[in-house]
mmCIF file of C-alpha atoms in Angstrom:
data_model
loop_
_atom_site.group_PDB
_atom_site.id
_atom_site.type_symbol
_atom_site.label_atom_id
_atom_site.label_comp_id
_atom_site.label_asym_id
_atom_site.label_seq_id
_atom_site.Cartn_x
_atom_site.Cartn_y
_atom_site.Cartn_z
ATOM 1 C CA MET A 1128 -25.047 51.485 0.094
ATOM 2 C CA THR A 1129 -27.582 48.667 -0.097
ATOM 3 C CA LEU A 1130 -27.608 45.978 -2.753
ATOM 4 C CA GLN A 1131 -30.668 47.607 -4.279
ATOM 5 C CA GLU A 1132 -29.039 51.039 -4.381
ATOM 6 C CA SER A 1133 -25.815 49.616 -5.796
ATOM 7 C CA ALA A 1134 -27.735 47.758 -8.488
ATOM 8 C CA ALA A 1135 -29.652 50.870 -9.445
ATOM 9 C CA SER A 1136 -26.384 52.773 -9.726
ATOM 10 C CA ALA A 1137 -24.824 49.991 -11.815
ATOM 11 C CA SER A 1138 -27.744 49.997 -14.252
ATOM 12 C CA GLY A 1139 -27.885 53.747 -14.675
ATOM 13 C CA GLY A 1140 -29.899 54.678 -11.608
ATOM 14 C CA GLN A 1141 -33.306 53.937 -13.145
ATOM 15 C CA HIS A 1142 -35.564 50.899 -13.324
ATOM 16 C CA HIS A 1143 -39.192 50.204 -14.102
ATOM 17 C CA ALA A 1144 -40.034 48.569 -10.757
ATOM 18 C CA PRO A 1145 -38.548 48.695 -7.262
ATOM 19 C CA LEU A 1146 -35.529 46.441 -7.070
ATOM 20 C CA SER A 1147 -35.989 43.597 -4.615
ATOM 21 C CA PRO A 1148 -33.374 40.972 -5.486
ATOM 22 C CA GLN A 1149 -33.361 37.634 -3.765
ATOM 23 C CA SER A 1150 -30.566 36.939 -1.288
ATOM 24 C CA ILE A 1151 -27.971 36.393 -4.001
ATOM 25 C CA ASP A 1152 -25.406 38.353 -1.984
ATOM 26 C CA ALA A 1153 -25.958 36.344 1.211
ATOM 27 C CA LEU A 1154 -22.801 35.901 3.251
ATOM 28 C CA LEU A 1155 -20.697 32.814 2.656
ATOM 29 C CA THR A 1156 -22.101 30.428 5.228
ATOM 30 C CA LYS A 1157 -20.844 27.296 6.936
ATOM 31 C CA SER A 1158 -23.557 25.096 5.418
ATOM 32 C CA ALA A 1159 -25.608 24.979 2.239
ATOM 33 C CA THR A 1160 -28.078 22.697 0.515
ATOM 34 C CA PHE A 1161 -28.479 22.604 -3.246
ATOM 35 C CA LEU A 1162 -31.860 21.163 -4.183
ATOM 36 C CA VAL A 1163 -32.889 20.684 -7.823
ATOM 37 C CA VAL A 1164 -36.368 19.424 -8.731
ATOM 38 C CA VAL A 1165 -38.532 18.944 -11.799
ATOM 39 C CA ILE A 1166 -42.188 19.935 -11.757
ATOM 40 C CA ASN A 1167 -44.588 17.072 -12.377
ATOM 41 C CA ASP A 1168 -47.287 17.297 -15.050
ATOM 42 C CA GLY A 1169 -50.629 18.936 -14.398
ATOM 43 C CA GLU A 1170 -52.111 22.300 -13.518
ATOM 44 C CA ALA A 1171 -52.502 21.227 -9.896
ATOM 45 C CA ALA A 1172 -48.729 20.739 -9.616
ATOM 46 C CA LEU A 1173 -48.105 24.171 -11.153
ATOM 47 C CA GLY A 1174 -50.584 25.747 -8.761
ATOM 48 C CA THR A 1175 -48.839 24.184 -5.791
ATOM 49 C CA VAL A 1176 -45.441 25.345 -7.036
ATOM 50 C CA ARG A 1177 -46.624 28.924 -7.533
ATOM 51 C CA GLU A 1178 -48.151 28.996 -4.067
ATOM 52 C CA VAL A 1179 -45.015 27.620 -2.400
ATOM 53 C CA LEU A 1180 -42.684 29.953 -4.288
ATOM 54 C CA SER A 1181 -44.796 32.951 -3.306
ATOM 55 C CA GLY A 1182 -44.336 32.018 0.343
ATOM 56 C CA ILE A 1183 -40.572 31.386 0.348
ATOM 57 C CA GLU A 1184 -39.777 34.487 2.397
ATOM 58 C CA ASP A 1185 -42.394 33.533 4.987
ATOM 59 C CA LEU A 1186 -40.950 30.028 5.225
ATOM 60 C CA VAL A 1187 -37.483 31.487 5.814
ATOM 61 C CA LYS A 1188 -38.942 33.572 8.653
ATOM 62 C CA THR A 1189 -40.728 30.530 10.090
ATOM 63 C CA VAL A 1190 -37.459 28.631 10.433
ATOM 64 C CA SER A 1191 -35.032 31.450 11.147
ATOM 65 C CA PHE A 1192 -36.872 33.005 14.098
ATOM 66 C CA ARG A 1193 -35.219 30.394 16.347
ATOM 67 C CA ASP A 1194 -31.794 31.917 15.743
ATOM 68 C CA HIS A 1195 -31.430 34.949 13.480
ATOM 69 C CA GLU A 1196 -27.663 34.663 13.740
ATOM 70 C CA ALA A 1197 -27.941 31.452 11.705
ATOM 71 C CA GLN A 1198 -28.444 33.743 8.665
ATOM 72 C CA LEU A 1199 -30.821 31.379 6.869
ATOM 73 C CA SER A 1200 -31.642 32.283 3.275
ATOM 74 C CA CYS A 1201 -33.033 30.595 0.199
ATOM 75 C CA THR A 1202 -32.533 31.718 -3.391
ATOM 76 C CA VAL A 1203 -34.908 30.236 -5.981
ATOM 77 C CA GLY A 1204 -33.979 29.682 -9.619
ATOM 78 C CA ILE A 1205 -36.500 28.797 -12.343
ATOM 79 C CA GLY A 1206 -35.557 26.918 -15.517
ATOM 80 C CA SER A 1207 -36.540 27.736 -19.087
ATOM 81 C CA ARG A 1208 -38.703 24.630 -19.549
ATOM 82 C CA VAL A 1209 -41.276 25.808 -17.024
ATOM 83 C CA TRP A 1210 -40.743 29.570 -17.049
ATOM 84 C CA HIS A 1211 -43.865 30.324 -19.103
ATOM 85 C CA ASP A 1212 -46.096 28.058 -17.024
ATOM 86 C CA VAL A 1213 -44.803 29.252 -13.658
ATOM 87 C CA VAL A 1214 -44.112 32.949 -14.226
ATOM 88 C CA GLY A 1215 -45.620 34.190 -17.461
ATOM 89 C CA ALA A 1216 -45.302 34.602 -21.205
ATOM 90 C CA SER A 1217 -42.088 36.579 -21.477
ATOM 91 C CA SER A 1218 -38.761 35.243 -20.254
ATOM 92 C CA PRO A 1219 -35.350 36.723 -19.490
ATOM 93 C CA ALA A 1220 -33.440 37.535 -22.671
ATOM 94 C CA GLU A 1221 -30.650 34.963 -22.224
ATOM 95 C CA LEU A 1222 -32.548 32.185 -20.449
ATOM 96 C CA HIS A 1223 -32.251 28.810 -22.182
ATOM 97 C CA PRO A 1224 -31.408 25.237 -21.186
ATOM 98 C CA PHE A 1225 -27.843 24.423 -20.180
ATOM 99 C CA GLN A 1226 -25.852 23.800 -23.350
ATOM 100 C CA GLU A 1227 -23.762 20.628 -23.341
ATOM 101 C CA ILE A 1228 -20.128 21.345 -24.195
ATOM 102 C CA VAL A 1229 -18.190 18.501 -25.795
ATOM 103 C CA GLY A 1230 -14.428 18.843 -25.716
ATOM 104 C CA GLN A 1231 -11.792 16.505 -27.072
ATOM 105 C CA LYS A 1232 -11.461 14.806 -23.689
ATOM 106 C CA HIS A 1233 -14.168 16.093 -21.334
ATOM 107 C CA THR A 1234 -17.859 16.988 -21.598
ATOM 108 C CA ALA A 1235 -19.915 19.503 -19.651
ATOM 109 C CA VAL A 1236 -23.095 17.461 -19.334
ATOM 110 C CA ALA A 1237 -26.625 18.895 -19.360
ATOM 111 C CA THR A 1238 -29.092 17.455 -16.841
ATOM 112 C CA PRO A 1239 -32.785 18.072 -15.980
ATOM 113 C CA GLY A 1240 -33.934 20.695 -13.511
ATOM 114 C CA ASP A 1241 -36.911 23.064 -13.348
ATOM 115 C CA LEU A 1242 -36.369 24.661 -9.940
ATOM 116 C CA LEU A 1243 -33.240 25.313 -7.897
ATOM 117 C CA PHE A 1244 -33.345 26.031 -4.182
ATOM 118 C CA HIS A 1245 -30.015 27.365 -2.894
ATOM 119 C CA ILE A 1246 -30.408 27.133 0.883
ATOM 120 C CA ARG A 1247 -27.707 28.719 3.043
ATOM 121 C CA ALA A 1248 -27.190 29.007 6.790
ATOM 122 C CA GLU A 1249 -24.533 29.078 9.467
ATOM 123 C CA ARG A 1250 -26.166 25.986 10.969
ATOM 124 C CA GLU A 1251 -26.698 22.713 9.124
ATOM 125 C CA ASP A 1252 -29.882 21.972 11.072
ATOM 126 C CA PHE A 1253 -31.479 25.153 9.697
ATOM 127 C CA CYS A 1254 -30.768 24.042 6.115
ATOM 128 C CA PHE A 1255 -32.223 20.639 6.953
ATOM 129 C CA GLU A 1256 -35.371 22.020 8.595
ATOM 130 C CA PHE A 1257 -36.033 24.485 5.804
ATOM 131 C CA GLU A 1258 -35.634 21.807 3.131
ATOM 132 C CA ARG A 1259 -37.879 19.413 5.056
ATOM 133 C CA LEU A 1260 -40.689 21.955 5.331
ATOM 134 C CA LEU A 1261 -40.201 23.060 1.725
ATOM 135 C CA LEU A 1262 -40.527 19.528 0.335
ATOM 136 C CA ASP A 1263 -43.504 18.854 2.587
ATOM 137 C CA ALA A 1264 -45.217 21.904 1.080
ATOM 138 C CA LEU A 1265 -44.348 20.945 -2.499
ATOM 139 C CA GLY A 1266 -45.478 17.364 -1.945
ATOM 140 C CA THR A 1267 -46.249 15.412 -5.127
ATOM 141 C CA ALA A 1268 -45.960 18.537 -7.292
ATOM 142 C CA VAL A 1269 -42.236 17.930 -7.824
ATOM 143 C CA THR A 1270 -39.649 15.187 -8.133
ATOM 144 C CA VAL A 1271 -36.186 15.652 -6.645
ATOM 145 C CA VAL A 1272 -33.427 15.068 -9.217
ATOM 146 C CA ASP A 1273 -30.416 16.299 -7.242
ATOM 147 C CA GLU A 1274 -29.769 17.050 -3.570
ATOM 148 C CA VAL A 1275 -26.381 17.980 -2.157
ATOM 149 C CA SER A 1276 -25.455 19.186 1.319
ATOM 150 C CA GLY A 1277 -22.252 21.196 1.380
ATOM 151 C CA PHE A 1278 -20.002 22.528 4.111
ATOM 152 C CA ARG A 1279 -17.463 25.293 4.453
ATOM 153 C CA TYR A 1280 -14.051 23.594 4.539
ATOM 154 C CA PHE A 1281 -11.463 25.240 6.793
ATOM 155 C CA ASP A 1282 -10.688 28.735 5.411
ATOM 156 C CA SER A 1283 -13.100 28.467 2.433
ATOM 157 C CA ARG A 1284 -11.039 25.798 0.661
ATOM 158 C CA ASP A 1285 -12.244 23.184 -1.776
ATOM 159 C CA LEU A 1286 -11.334 19.542 -1.279
ATOM 160 C CA LEU A 1287 -8.414 19.988 -3.686
ATOM 161 C CA GLY A 1288 -6.880 22.202 -0.997
ATOM 162 C CA PHE A 1289 -7.206 25.630 -2.632
ATOM 163 C CA VAL A 1290 -9.127 28.681 -1.395
ATOM 164 C CA ASP A 1291 -12.267 29.004 -3.522
ATOM 165 C CA GLY A 1292 -14.014 32.202 -4.582
ATOM 166 C CA THR A 1293 -11.053 34.568 -4.216
ATOM 167 C CA ALA A 1294 -12.031 36.406 -7.425
ATOM 168 C CA ASN A 1295 -15.612 37.125 -6.324
ATOM 169 C CA PRO A 1296 -16.766 40.716 -6.864
ATOM 170 C CA VAL A 1297 -17.278 42.880 -3.782
ATOM 171 C CA GLY A 1298 -18.894 46.225 -3.007
ATOM 172 C CA PRO A 1299 -20.659 47.911 -5.937
ATOM 173 C CA ASP A 1300 -19.033 45.398 -8.305
ATOM 174 C CA LEU A 1301 -21.220 42.660 -6.795
ATOM 175 C CA PRO A 1302 -24.633 43.846 -8.054
ATOM 176 C CA ALA A 1303 -23.045 45.144 -11.249
ATOM 177 C CA SER A 1304 -21.791 41.621 -11.994
ATOM 178 C CA THR A 1305 -24.801 39.605 -10.818
ATOM 179 C CA LEU A 1306 -28.032 41.586 -11.236
ATOM 180 C CA VAL A 1307 -29.758 42.227 -14.548
ATOM 181 C CA GLY A 1308 -30.206 45.941 -15.193
ATOM 182 C CA GLU A 1309 -31.849 48.130 -17.802
ATOM 183 C CA GLU A 1310 -30.605 45.900 -20.621
ATOM 184 C CA ASP A 1311 -33.619 43.665 -19.823
ATOM 185 C CA PRO A 1312 -35.938 45.975 -17.820
ATOM 186 C CA ALA A 1313 -38.719 43.445 -17.198
ATOM 187 C CA PHE A 1314 -36.236 41.321 -15.241
ATOM 188 C CA THR A 1315 -34.212 43.963 -13.428
ATOM 189 C CA GLY A 1316 -32.920 42.615 -10.127
ATOM 190 C CA GLY A 1317 -32.795 39.009 -11.309
ATOM 191 C CA SER A 1318 -29.745 36.852 -11.916
ATOM 192 C CA TYR A 1319 -28.800 33.919 -14.129
ATOM 193 C CA VAL A 1320 -27.636 30.862 -12.210
ATOM 194 C CA VAL A 1321 -25.634 27.857 -13.416
ATOM 195 C CA VAL A 1322 -24.972 24.812 -11.247
ATOM 196 C CA GLN A 1323 -22.673 21.832 -11.779
ATOM 197 C CA LYS A 1324 -21.825 18.997 -9.417
ATOM 198 C CA TYR A 1325 -18.199 17.859 -9.752
ATOM 199 C CA LEU A 1326 -16.658 14.693 -8.327
ATOM 200 C CA HIS A 1327 -12.916 14.705 -7.635
ATOM 201 C CA SER A 1328 -10.340 11.955 -8.014
ATOM 202 C CA LEU A 1329 -8.532 12.965 -4.848
ATOM 203 C CA GLU A 1330 -6.165 10.009 -4.859
ATOM 204 C CA THR A 1331 -4.860 10.998 -8.297
ATOM 205 C CA TRP A 1332 -4.770 14.703 -7.455
ATOM 206 C CA GLN A 1333 -2.784 14.136 -4.290
ATOM 207 C CA LYS A 1334 -0.060 12.341 -6.226
ATOM 208 C CA LEU A 1335 0.826 15.671 -7.868
ATOM 209 C CA SER A 1336 3.394 17.935 -6.277
ATOM 210 C CA THR A 1337 2.227 21.240 -4.827
ATOM 211 C CA GLU A 1338 3.957 23.044 -7.690
ATOM 212 C CA GLU A 1339 2.068 20.947 -10.271
ATOM 213 C CA GLN A 1340 -1.229 21.615 -8.535
ATOM 214 C CA GLU A 1341 -0.514 25.346 -8.400
ATOM 215 C CA ALA A 1342 0.300 25.424 -12.121
ATOM 216 C CA ILE A 1343 -3.073 23.808 -12.897
ATOM 217 C CA ILE A 1344 -5.054 26.163 -10.648
ATOM 218 C CA GLY A 1345 -3.046 29.321 -11.351
ATOM 219 C CA ARG A 1346 -2.699 30.309 -7.692
ATOM 220 C CA THR A 1347 -0.443 29.450 -4.780
ATOM 221 C CA LYS A 1348 -1.923 26.810 -2.521
ATOM 222 C CA ALA A 1349 -1.052 28.304 0.837
ATOM 223 C CA ASP A 1350 -2.356 31.833 0.350
ATOM 224 C CA GLY A 1351 -4.238 31.967 -2.990
ATOM 225 C CA VAL A 1352 -1.910 34.484 -4.663
ATOM 226 C CA GLU A 1353 -2.343 34.618 -8.447
ATOM 227 C CA LEU A 1354 0.491 33.222 -10.552
ATOM 228 C CA ASP A 1355 1.536 34.823 -13.829
ATOM 229 C CA ASP A 1356 -0.512 33.835 -16.860
ATOM 230 C CA ALA A 1357 1.104 31.590 -19.444
ATOM 231 C CA GLU A 1358 2.090 33.517 -22.560
ATOM 232 C CA SER A 1359 1.020 30.622 -24.796
ATOM 233 C CA GLY A 1360 0.177 26.924 -24.704
ATOM 234 C CA GLN A 1361 -1.480 25.350 -21.659
ATOM 235 C CA ARG A 1362 -3.311 27.891 -19.511
ATOM 236 C CA SER A 1363 -4.331 27.574 -15.882
ATOM 237 C CA HIS A 1364 -7.855 27.243 -14.525
ATOM 238 C CA LYS A 1365 -7.655 30.822 -13.241
ATOM 239 C CA THR A 1366 -6.756 32.147 -16.691
ATOM 240 C CA LEU A 1367 -9.353 30.108 -18.584
ATOM 241 C CA ALA A 1368 -12.086 31.218 -16.165
ATOM 242 C CA THR A 1369 -11.232 34.909 -16.650
ATOM 243 C CA ILE A 1370 -13.311 36.595 -19.369
ATOM 244 C CA GLU A 1371 -12.079 39.901 -20.735
ATOM 245 C CA ASP A 1372 -13.004 42.004 -23.748
ATOM 246 C CA GLU A 1373 -12.922 45.654 -24.795
ATOM 247 C CA GLN A 1374 -15.281 46.460 -21.890
ATOM 248 C CA GLY A 1375 -12.864 44.979 -19.363
ATOM 249 C CA GLU A 1376 -13.095 41.905 -17.121
ATOM 250 C CA HIS A 1377 -16.479 40.284 -16.566
ATOM 251 C CA ASP A 1378 -16.997 38.852 -13.078
ATOM 252 C CA ILE A 1379 -19.428 36.286 -11.720
ATOM 253 C CA LEU A 1380 -20.298 35.389 -8.122
ATOM 254 C CA ARG A 1381 -19.329 31.881 -6.985
ATOM 255 C CA ASP A 1382 -20.656 30.300 -3.806
ATOM 256 C CA ASN A 1383 -19.234 26.824 -4.324
ATOM 257 C CA MET A 1384 -19.361 24.262 -1.540
ATOM 258 C CA PRO A 1385 -17.377 21.087 -0.895
ATOM 259 C CA PHE A 1386 -19.333 17.927 -0.166
ATOM 260 C CA GLY A 1387 -18.425 14.311 0.344
ATOM 261 C CA ARG A 1388 -18.755 10.914 1.983
ATOM 262 C CA PRO A 1389 -15.312 9.495 2.780
ATOM 263 C CA GLY A 1390 -16.790 6.064 3.495
ATOM 264 C CA SER A 1391 -18.052 5.949 -0.090
ATOM 265 C CA SER A 1392 -14.933 7.619 -1.562
ATOM 266 C CA GLU A 1393 -17.103 10.511 -2.720
ATOM 267 C CA PHE A 1394 -15.384 13.896 -2.772
ATOM 268 C CA GLY A 1395 -16.744 16.837 -4.691
ATOM 269 C CA THR A 1396 -17.429 20.489 -5.269
ATOM 270 C CA TYR A 1397 -20.866 21.893 -6.008
ATOM 271 C CA PHE A 1398 -20.306 24.803 -8.360
ATOM 272 C CA ILE A 1399 -22.875 27.578 -8.384
ATOM 273 C CA GLY A 1400 -22.363 30.777 -10.316
ATOM 274 C CA TYR A 1401 -24.568 33.883 -10.361
ATOM 275 C CA THR A 1402 -24.181 36.287 -13.261
ATOM 276 C CA ARG A 1403 -25.807 39.306 -14.848
ATOM 277 C CA LYS A 1404 -24.832 38.002 -18.293
ATOM 278 C CA LEU A 1405 -25.275 34.303 -18.943
ATOM 279 C CA TRP A 1406 -22.917 34.395 -21.910
ATOM 280 C CA VAL A 1407 -20.023 35.237 -19.572
ATOM 281 C CA LEU A 1408 -20.410 32.056 -17.555
ATOM 282 C CA GLU A 1409 -21.008 29.994 -20.693
ATOM 283 C CA LYS A 1410 -17.812 31.402 -22.194
ATOM 284 C CA MET A 1411 -15.893 30.357 -19.072
ATOM 285 C CA LEU A 1412 -17.137 26.790 -19.421
ATOM 286 C CA GLU A 1413 -16.388 26.739 -23.137
ATOM 287 C CA ARG A 1414 -12.803 27.813 -22.498
ATOM 288 C CA MET A 1415 -12.466 25.174 -19.770
ATOM 289 C CA PHE A 1416 -13.824 22.237 -21.767
ATOM 290 C CA ILE A 1417 -12.775 23.181 -25.308
ATOM 291 C CA GLY A 1418 -9.544 24.924 -24.382
ATOM 292 C CA GLU A 1419 -7.934 28.235 -25.271
ATOM 293 C CA PRO A 1420 -6.435 27.513 -27.704
ATOM 294 C CA PRO A 1421 -8.787 24.618 -28.599
ATOM 295 C CA GLY A 1422 -7.438 21.241 -27.564
ATOM 296 C CA LEU A 1423 -5.755 22.509 -24.398
ATOM 297 C CA HIS A 1424 -8.593 22.022 -21.931
ATOM 298 C CA ASP A 1425 -8.539 23.103 -18.300
ATOM 299 C CA ARG A 1426 -6.385 20.446 -16.626
ATOM 300 C CA ILE A 1427 -8.501 20.581 -13.474
ATOM 301 C CA LEU A 1428 -11.007 18.519 -15.493
ATOM 302 C CA ASP A 1429 -8.553 15.612 -15.503
ATOM 303 C CA PHE A 1430 -9.241 15.364 -11.772
ATOM 304 C CA SER A 1431 -12.789 16.792 -11.466
ATOM 305 C CA ALA A 1432 -15.633 15.285 -13.507
ATOM 306 C CA PRO A 1433 -18.977 17.108 -13.902
ATOM 307 C CA GLN A 1434 -22.034 15.027 -13.041
ATOM 308 C CA THR A 1435 -24.708 17.663 -13.655
ATOM 309 C CA GLY A 1436 -25.262 20.920 -15.508
ATOM 310 C CA THR A 1437 -28.373 23.100 -15.299
ATOM 311 C CA THR A 1438 -29.263 26.760 -15.934
ATOM 312 C CA PHE A 1439 -31.847 28.848 -14.069
ATOM 313 C CA PHE A 1440 -32.949 32.444 -13.615
ATOM 314 C CA ALA A 1441 -33.447 33.790 -10.098
ATOM 315 C CA PRO A 1442 -36.108 36.508 -10.479
ATOM 316 C CA ALA A 1443 -36.543 39.415 -8.110
ATOM 317 C CA ALA A 1444 -38.130 38.493 -4.781
ATOM 318 C CA SER A 1445 -41.198 40.558 -5.664
ATOM 319 C CA VAL A 1446 -41.804 38.310 -8.691
ATOM 320 C CA LEU A 1447 -41.834 35.214 -6.497
ATOM 321 C CA ALA A 1448 -44.087 36.878 -3.928
ATOM 322 C CA GLY A 1449 -46.672 37.651 -6.608
ATOM 323 C CA LEU A 1450 -46.972 34.136 -7.976
ATOM 324 C CA GLY A 1451 -49.525 32.966 -5.424
ATOM 325 C CA THR A 1452 -52.011 35.790 -5.984
ATOM 326 C CA GLU A 1453 -51.554 37.026 -9.527
ATOM 327 C CA ALA A 1454 -52.766 35.203 -12.615
ATOM 328 C CA VAL A 1455 -49.954 33.937 -14.814
ATOM 329 C CA MET A 1456 -49.840 35.817 -18.110
ATOM 330 C CA GLN A 1457 -50.639 33.642 -21.102
#
């Protein structure tokens, strides 16, 4: 079953337009680049952006023909500030700027960003070449506000030493968790995206025993097996990031990447989450930073500090393809 077929099944089997999601379900690759830009003022800048976004698939083909096994892909997210100007009058039902979350000890900061380019490939040079050509095409229409190159670390571990993404949905659960369905028919096949760049205090983290680290994460370090949830009091990261209600558990797709520069003592994780329902991801962050119960924040935040926080919507690929030829609805 294809992603499109699975998504149609998850949303009741019907939709108003052919589903053509972007490559949200691309395989976990060895390399990734996370590029966030703001669009500069002026209609000329908007025109350039629309033209470039409409040609994203062609640019992927231009670079990837050298080695199709490199599995190059690029997913584009568009922020609420520019949605009307870039895409049209209506916007996805839940799309709004990233909401800062202020806890007793830690804050989930909100930072600028109009466009996200999530570039993935098995080869770092393909990510580099794609980004180079992309920024050449965008030219003075945008200003880069964040740029991170990530790498797959051993067996998909973060720099804290734990396997990341073990709870990701698979099979038909993947489109059901990530792609908007008939609840917002104009945006079927799209996905909400939240990104945060975290910097780790590895020296402090490594002073903890393995058992202390496992209690904070909620999984064993060697093999990623879930530990029992705490009945009360301090809860683990795994528990706080699990959202359940009368409908069951709500999943998101994570494609986080480690990054770092040992010579500059920079060690981090770039968090990226795709979700069908933005409120699910926002609830996860609220539980992490505020605590559940309030006051007992996610202890991983004592060792990992967020530097950015931005929300986007990744529309269906057909929406992007139409931006260069169709007039934007006013």
